[in-house]
mmCIF file of N, CA and C in Angstrom:
data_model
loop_
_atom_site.group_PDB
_atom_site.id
_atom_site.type_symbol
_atom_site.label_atom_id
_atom_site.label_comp_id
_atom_site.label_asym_id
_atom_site.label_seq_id
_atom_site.Cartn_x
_atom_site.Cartn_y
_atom_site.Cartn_z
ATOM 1 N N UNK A 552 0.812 -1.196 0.000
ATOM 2 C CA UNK A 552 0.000 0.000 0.000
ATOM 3 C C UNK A 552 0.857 1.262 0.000
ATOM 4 N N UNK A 553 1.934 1.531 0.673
ATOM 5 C CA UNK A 553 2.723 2.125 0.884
ATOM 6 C C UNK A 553 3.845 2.919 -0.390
ATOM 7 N N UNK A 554 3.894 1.263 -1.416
ATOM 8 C CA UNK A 554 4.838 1.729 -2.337
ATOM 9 C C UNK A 554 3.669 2.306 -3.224
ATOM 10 N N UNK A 555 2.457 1.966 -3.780
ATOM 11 C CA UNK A 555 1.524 2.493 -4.425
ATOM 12 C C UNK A 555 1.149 3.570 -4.156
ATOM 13 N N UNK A 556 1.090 3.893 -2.895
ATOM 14 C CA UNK A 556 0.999 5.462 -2.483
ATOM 15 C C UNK A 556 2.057 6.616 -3.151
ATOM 16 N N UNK A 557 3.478 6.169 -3.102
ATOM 17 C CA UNK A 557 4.639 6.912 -3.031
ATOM 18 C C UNK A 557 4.475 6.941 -4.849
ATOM 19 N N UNK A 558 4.028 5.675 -5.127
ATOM 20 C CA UNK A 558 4.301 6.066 -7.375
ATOM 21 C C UNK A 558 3.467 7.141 -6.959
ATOM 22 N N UNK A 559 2.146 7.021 -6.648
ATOM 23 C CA UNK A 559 0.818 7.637 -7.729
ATOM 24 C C UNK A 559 1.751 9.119 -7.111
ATOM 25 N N UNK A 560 2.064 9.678 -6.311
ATOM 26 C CA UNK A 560 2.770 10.794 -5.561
ATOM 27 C C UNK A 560 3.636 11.414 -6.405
ATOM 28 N N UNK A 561 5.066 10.807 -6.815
ATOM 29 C CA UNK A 561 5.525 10.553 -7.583
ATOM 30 C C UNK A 561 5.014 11.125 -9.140
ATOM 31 N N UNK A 562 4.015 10.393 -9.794
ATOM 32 C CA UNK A 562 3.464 10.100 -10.906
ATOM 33 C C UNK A 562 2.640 11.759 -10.894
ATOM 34 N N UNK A 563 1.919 11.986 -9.945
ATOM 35 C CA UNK A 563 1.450 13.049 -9.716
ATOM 36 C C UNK A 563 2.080 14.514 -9.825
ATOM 37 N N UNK A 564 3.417 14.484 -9.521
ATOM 38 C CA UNK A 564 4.247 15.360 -9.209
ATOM 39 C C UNK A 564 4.825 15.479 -10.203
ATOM 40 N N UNK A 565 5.468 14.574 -11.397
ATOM 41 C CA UNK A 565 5.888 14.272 -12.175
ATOM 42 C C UNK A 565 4.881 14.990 -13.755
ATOM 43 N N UNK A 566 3.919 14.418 -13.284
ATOM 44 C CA UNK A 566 2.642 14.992 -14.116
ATOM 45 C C UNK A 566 2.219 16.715 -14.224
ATOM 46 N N UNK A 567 2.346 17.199 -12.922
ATOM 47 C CA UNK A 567 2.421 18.797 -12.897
ATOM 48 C C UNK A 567 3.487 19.438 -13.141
ATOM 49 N N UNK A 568 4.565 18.757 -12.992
ATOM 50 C CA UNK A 568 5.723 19.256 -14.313
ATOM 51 C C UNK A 568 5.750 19.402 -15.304
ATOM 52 N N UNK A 569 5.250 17.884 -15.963
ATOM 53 C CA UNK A 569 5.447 18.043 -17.514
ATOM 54 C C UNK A 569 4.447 19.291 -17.791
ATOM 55 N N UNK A 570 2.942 19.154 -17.419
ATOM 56 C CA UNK A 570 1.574 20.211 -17.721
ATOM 57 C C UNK A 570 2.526 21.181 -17.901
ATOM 58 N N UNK A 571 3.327 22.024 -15.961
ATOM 59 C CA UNK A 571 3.634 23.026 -16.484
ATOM 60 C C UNK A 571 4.293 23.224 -17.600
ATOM 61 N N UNK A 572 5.664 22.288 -17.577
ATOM 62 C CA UNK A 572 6.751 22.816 -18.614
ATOM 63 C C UNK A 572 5.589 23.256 -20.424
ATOM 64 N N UNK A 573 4.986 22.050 -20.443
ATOM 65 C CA UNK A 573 4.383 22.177 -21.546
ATOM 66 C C UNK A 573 3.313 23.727 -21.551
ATOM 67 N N UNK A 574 2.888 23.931 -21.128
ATOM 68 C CA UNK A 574 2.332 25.660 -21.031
ATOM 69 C C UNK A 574 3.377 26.392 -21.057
ATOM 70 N N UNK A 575 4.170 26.398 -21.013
ATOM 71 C CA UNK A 575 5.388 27.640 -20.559
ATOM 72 C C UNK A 575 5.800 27.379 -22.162
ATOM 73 N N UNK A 576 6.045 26.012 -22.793
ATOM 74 C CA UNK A 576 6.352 26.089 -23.804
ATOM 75 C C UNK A 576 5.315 26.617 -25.056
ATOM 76 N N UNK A 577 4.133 26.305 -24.705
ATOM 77 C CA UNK A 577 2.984 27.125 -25.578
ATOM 78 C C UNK A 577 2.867 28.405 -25.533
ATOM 79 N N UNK A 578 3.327 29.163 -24.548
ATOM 80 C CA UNK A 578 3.550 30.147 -24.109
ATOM 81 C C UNK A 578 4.422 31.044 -25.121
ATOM 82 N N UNK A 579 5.999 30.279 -25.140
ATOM 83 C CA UNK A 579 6.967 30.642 -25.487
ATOM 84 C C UNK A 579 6.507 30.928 -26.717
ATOM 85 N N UNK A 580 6.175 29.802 -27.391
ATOM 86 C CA UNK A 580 5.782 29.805 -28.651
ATOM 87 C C UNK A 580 5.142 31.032 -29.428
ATOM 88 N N UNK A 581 3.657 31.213 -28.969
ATOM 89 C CA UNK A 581 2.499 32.068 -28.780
ATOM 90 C C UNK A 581 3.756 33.403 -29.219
ATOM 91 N N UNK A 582 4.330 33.891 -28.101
ATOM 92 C CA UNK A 582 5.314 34.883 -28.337
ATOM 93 C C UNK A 582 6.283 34.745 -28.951
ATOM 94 N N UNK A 583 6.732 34.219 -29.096
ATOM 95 C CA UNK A 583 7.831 34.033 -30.720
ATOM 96 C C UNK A 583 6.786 34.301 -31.751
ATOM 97 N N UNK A 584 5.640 33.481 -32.271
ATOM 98 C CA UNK A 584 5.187 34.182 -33.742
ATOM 99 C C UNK A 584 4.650 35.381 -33.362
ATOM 100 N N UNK A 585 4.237 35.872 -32.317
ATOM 101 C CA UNK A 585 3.614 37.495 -32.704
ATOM 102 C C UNK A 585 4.568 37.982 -32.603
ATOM 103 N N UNK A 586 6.196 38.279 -31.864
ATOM 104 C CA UNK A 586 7.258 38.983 -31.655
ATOM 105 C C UNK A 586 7.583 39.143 -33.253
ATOM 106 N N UNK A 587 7.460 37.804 -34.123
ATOM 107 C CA UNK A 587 8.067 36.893 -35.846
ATOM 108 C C UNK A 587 7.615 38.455 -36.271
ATOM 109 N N UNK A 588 5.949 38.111 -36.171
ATOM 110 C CA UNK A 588 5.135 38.827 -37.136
ATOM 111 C C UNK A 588 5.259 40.536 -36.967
ATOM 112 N N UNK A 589 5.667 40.948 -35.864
ATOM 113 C CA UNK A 589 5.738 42.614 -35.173
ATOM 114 C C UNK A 589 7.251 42.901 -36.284
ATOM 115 N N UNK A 590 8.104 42.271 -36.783
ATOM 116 C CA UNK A 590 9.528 42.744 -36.977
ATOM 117 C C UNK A 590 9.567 42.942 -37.630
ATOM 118 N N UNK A 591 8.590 42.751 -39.269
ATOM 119 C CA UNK A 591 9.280 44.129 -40.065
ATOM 120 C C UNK A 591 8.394 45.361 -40.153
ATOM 121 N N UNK A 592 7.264 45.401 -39.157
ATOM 122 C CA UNK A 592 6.972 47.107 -39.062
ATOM 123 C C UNK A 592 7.573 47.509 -38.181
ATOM 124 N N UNK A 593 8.290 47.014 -36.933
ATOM 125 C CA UNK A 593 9.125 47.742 -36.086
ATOM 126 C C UNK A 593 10.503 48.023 -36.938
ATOM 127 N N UNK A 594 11.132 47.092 -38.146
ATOM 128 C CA UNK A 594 12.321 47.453 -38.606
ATOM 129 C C UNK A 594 11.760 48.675 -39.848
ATOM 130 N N UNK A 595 10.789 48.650 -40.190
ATOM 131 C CA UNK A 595 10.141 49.811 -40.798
ATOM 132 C C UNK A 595 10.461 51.155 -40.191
ATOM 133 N N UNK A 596 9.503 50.875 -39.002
ATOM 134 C CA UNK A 596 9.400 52.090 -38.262
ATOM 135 C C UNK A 596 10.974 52.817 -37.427
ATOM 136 N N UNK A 597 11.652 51.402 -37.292
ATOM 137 C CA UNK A 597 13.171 52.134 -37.086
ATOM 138 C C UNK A 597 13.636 52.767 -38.071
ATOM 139 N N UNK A 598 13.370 52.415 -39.100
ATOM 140 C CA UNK A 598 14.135 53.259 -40.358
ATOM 141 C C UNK A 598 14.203 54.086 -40.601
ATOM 142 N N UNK A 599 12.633 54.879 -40.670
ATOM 143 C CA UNK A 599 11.957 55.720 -40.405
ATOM 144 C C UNK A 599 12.559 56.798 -39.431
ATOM 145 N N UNK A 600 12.396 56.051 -38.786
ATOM 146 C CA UNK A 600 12.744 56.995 -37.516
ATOM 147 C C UNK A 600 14.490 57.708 -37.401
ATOM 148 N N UNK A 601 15.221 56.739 -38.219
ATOM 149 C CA UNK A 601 16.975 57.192 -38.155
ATOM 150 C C UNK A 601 16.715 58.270 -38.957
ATOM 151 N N UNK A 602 15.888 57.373 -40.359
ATOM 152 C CA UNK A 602 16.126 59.037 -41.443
ATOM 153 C C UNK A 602 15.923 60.290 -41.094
ATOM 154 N N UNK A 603 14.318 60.188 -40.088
ATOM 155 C CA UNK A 603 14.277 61.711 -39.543
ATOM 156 C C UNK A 603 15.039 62.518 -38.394
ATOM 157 N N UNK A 604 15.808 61.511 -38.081
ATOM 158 C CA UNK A 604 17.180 61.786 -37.510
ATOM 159 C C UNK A 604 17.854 62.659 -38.117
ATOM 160 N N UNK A 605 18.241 61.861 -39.212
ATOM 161 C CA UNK A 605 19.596 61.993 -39.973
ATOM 162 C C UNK A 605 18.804 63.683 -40.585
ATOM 163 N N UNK A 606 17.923 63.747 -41.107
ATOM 164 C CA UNK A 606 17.558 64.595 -41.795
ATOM 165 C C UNK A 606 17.397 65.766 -40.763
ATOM 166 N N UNK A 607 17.095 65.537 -39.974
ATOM 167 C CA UNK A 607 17.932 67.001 -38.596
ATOM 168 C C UNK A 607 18.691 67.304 -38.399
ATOM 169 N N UNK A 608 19.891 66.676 -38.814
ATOM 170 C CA UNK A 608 21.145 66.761 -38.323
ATOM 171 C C UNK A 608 21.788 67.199 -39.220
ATOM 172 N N UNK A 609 21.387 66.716 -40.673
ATOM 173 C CA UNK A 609 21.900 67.163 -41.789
ATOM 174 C C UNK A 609 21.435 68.807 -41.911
ATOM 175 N N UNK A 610 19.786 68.943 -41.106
ATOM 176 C CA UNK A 610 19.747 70.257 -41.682
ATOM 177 C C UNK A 610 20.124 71.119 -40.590
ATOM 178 N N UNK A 611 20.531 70.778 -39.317
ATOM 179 C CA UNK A 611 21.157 71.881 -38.203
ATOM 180 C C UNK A 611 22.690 72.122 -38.731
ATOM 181 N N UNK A 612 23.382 70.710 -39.703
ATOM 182 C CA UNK A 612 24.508 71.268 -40.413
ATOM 183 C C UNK A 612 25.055 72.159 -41.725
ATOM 184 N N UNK A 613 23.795 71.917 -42.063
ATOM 185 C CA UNK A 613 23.632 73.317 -43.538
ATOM 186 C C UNK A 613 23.562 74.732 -42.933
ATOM 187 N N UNK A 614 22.769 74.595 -41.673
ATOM 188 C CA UNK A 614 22.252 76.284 -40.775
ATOM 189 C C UNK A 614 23.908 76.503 -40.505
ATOM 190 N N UNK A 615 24.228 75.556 -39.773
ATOM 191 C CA UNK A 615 25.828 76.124 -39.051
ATOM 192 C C UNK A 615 26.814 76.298 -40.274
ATOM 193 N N UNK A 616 26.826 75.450 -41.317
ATOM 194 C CA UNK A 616 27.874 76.028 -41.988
ATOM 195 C C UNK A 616 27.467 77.111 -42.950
ATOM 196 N N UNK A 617 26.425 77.524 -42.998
ATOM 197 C CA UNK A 617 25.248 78.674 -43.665
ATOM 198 C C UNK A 617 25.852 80.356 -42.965
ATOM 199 N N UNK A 618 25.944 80.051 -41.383
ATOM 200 C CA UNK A 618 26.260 80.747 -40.446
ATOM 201 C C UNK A 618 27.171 81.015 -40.829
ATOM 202 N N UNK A 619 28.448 80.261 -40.430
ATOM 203 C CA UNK A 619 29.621 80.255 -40.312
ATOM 204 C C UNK A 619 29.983 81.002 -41.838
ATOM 205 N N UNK A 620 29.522 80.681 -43.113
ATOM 206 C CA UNK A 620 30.243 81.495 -44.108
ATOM 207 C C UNK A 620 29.340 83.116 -44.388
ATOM 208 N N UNK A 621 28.670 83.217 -43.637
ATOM 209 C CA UNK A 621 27.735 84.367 -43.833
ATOM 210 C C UNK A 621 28.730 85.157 -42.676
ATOM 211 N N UNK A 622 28.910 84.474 -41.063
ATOM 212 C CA UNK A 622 30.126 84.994 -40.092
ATOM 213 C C UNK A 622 31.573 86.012 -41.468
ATOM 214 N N UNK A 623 32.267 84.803 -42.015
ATOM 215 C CA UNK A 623 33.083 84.392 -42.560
ATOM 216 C C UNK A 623 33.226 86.021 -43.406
ATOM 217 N N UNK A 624 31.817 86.268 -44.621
ATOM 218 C CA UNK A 624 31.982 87.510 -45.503
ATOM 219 C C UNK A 624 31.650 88.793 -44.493
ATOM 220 N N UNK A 625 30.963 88.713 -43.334
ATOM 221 C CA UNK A 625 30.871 90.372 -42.648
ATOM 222 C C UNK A 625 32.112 90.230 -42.257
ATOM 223 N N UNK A 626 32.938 89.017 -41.320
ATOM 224 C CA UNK A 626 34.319 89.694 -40.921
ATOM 225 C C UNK A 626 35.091 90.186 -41.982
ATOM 226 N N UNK A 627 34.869 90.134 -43.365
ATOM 227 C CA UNK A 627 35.902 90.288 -44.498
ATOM 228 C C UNK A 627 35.473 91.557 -44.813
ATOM 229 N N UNK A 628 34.607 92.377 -44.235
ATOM 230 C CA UNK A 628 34.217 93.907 -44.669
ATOM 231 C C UNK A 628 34.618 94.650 -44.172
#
């Protein structure tokens, strides 16, 4: 009676492992294809987002060197 007690225990315990592991792995899953499916409008939207970077930077460097040669002809007067 004793050893039949200790399997089903055992067997039991054994059993709410696998369940969990197996949810955690459906889980995982679940989030891997929507993370799959999110990556090329997030690599979109990064792109996006450098150019209008870049395109600030490019134009705060046209103002300064705009400056600088406009500086450049009053000191020459």
């Amino acid at each position: 009676m004793g050893a039949a007690l200790i399997g089903v225990c055992i067997a039991v315990i054994a059993g709410f492992a696998a369940g969990s592991a197996n949810t955690q792995a459906k889980r995982a899953r679940l989030d891997y294809t929507r993370t799959k499916a999110l990556v090329p409008g997030a690599r979109k939207a990064a792109w996006s987002e450098s150019l209008r970077g870049f395109r600030v930077i490019a134009t705060a460097a046209a103002v300064l060197v705009a400056l600088a040669m406009a500086m450049n002809v009053i000191g020459q007067r």
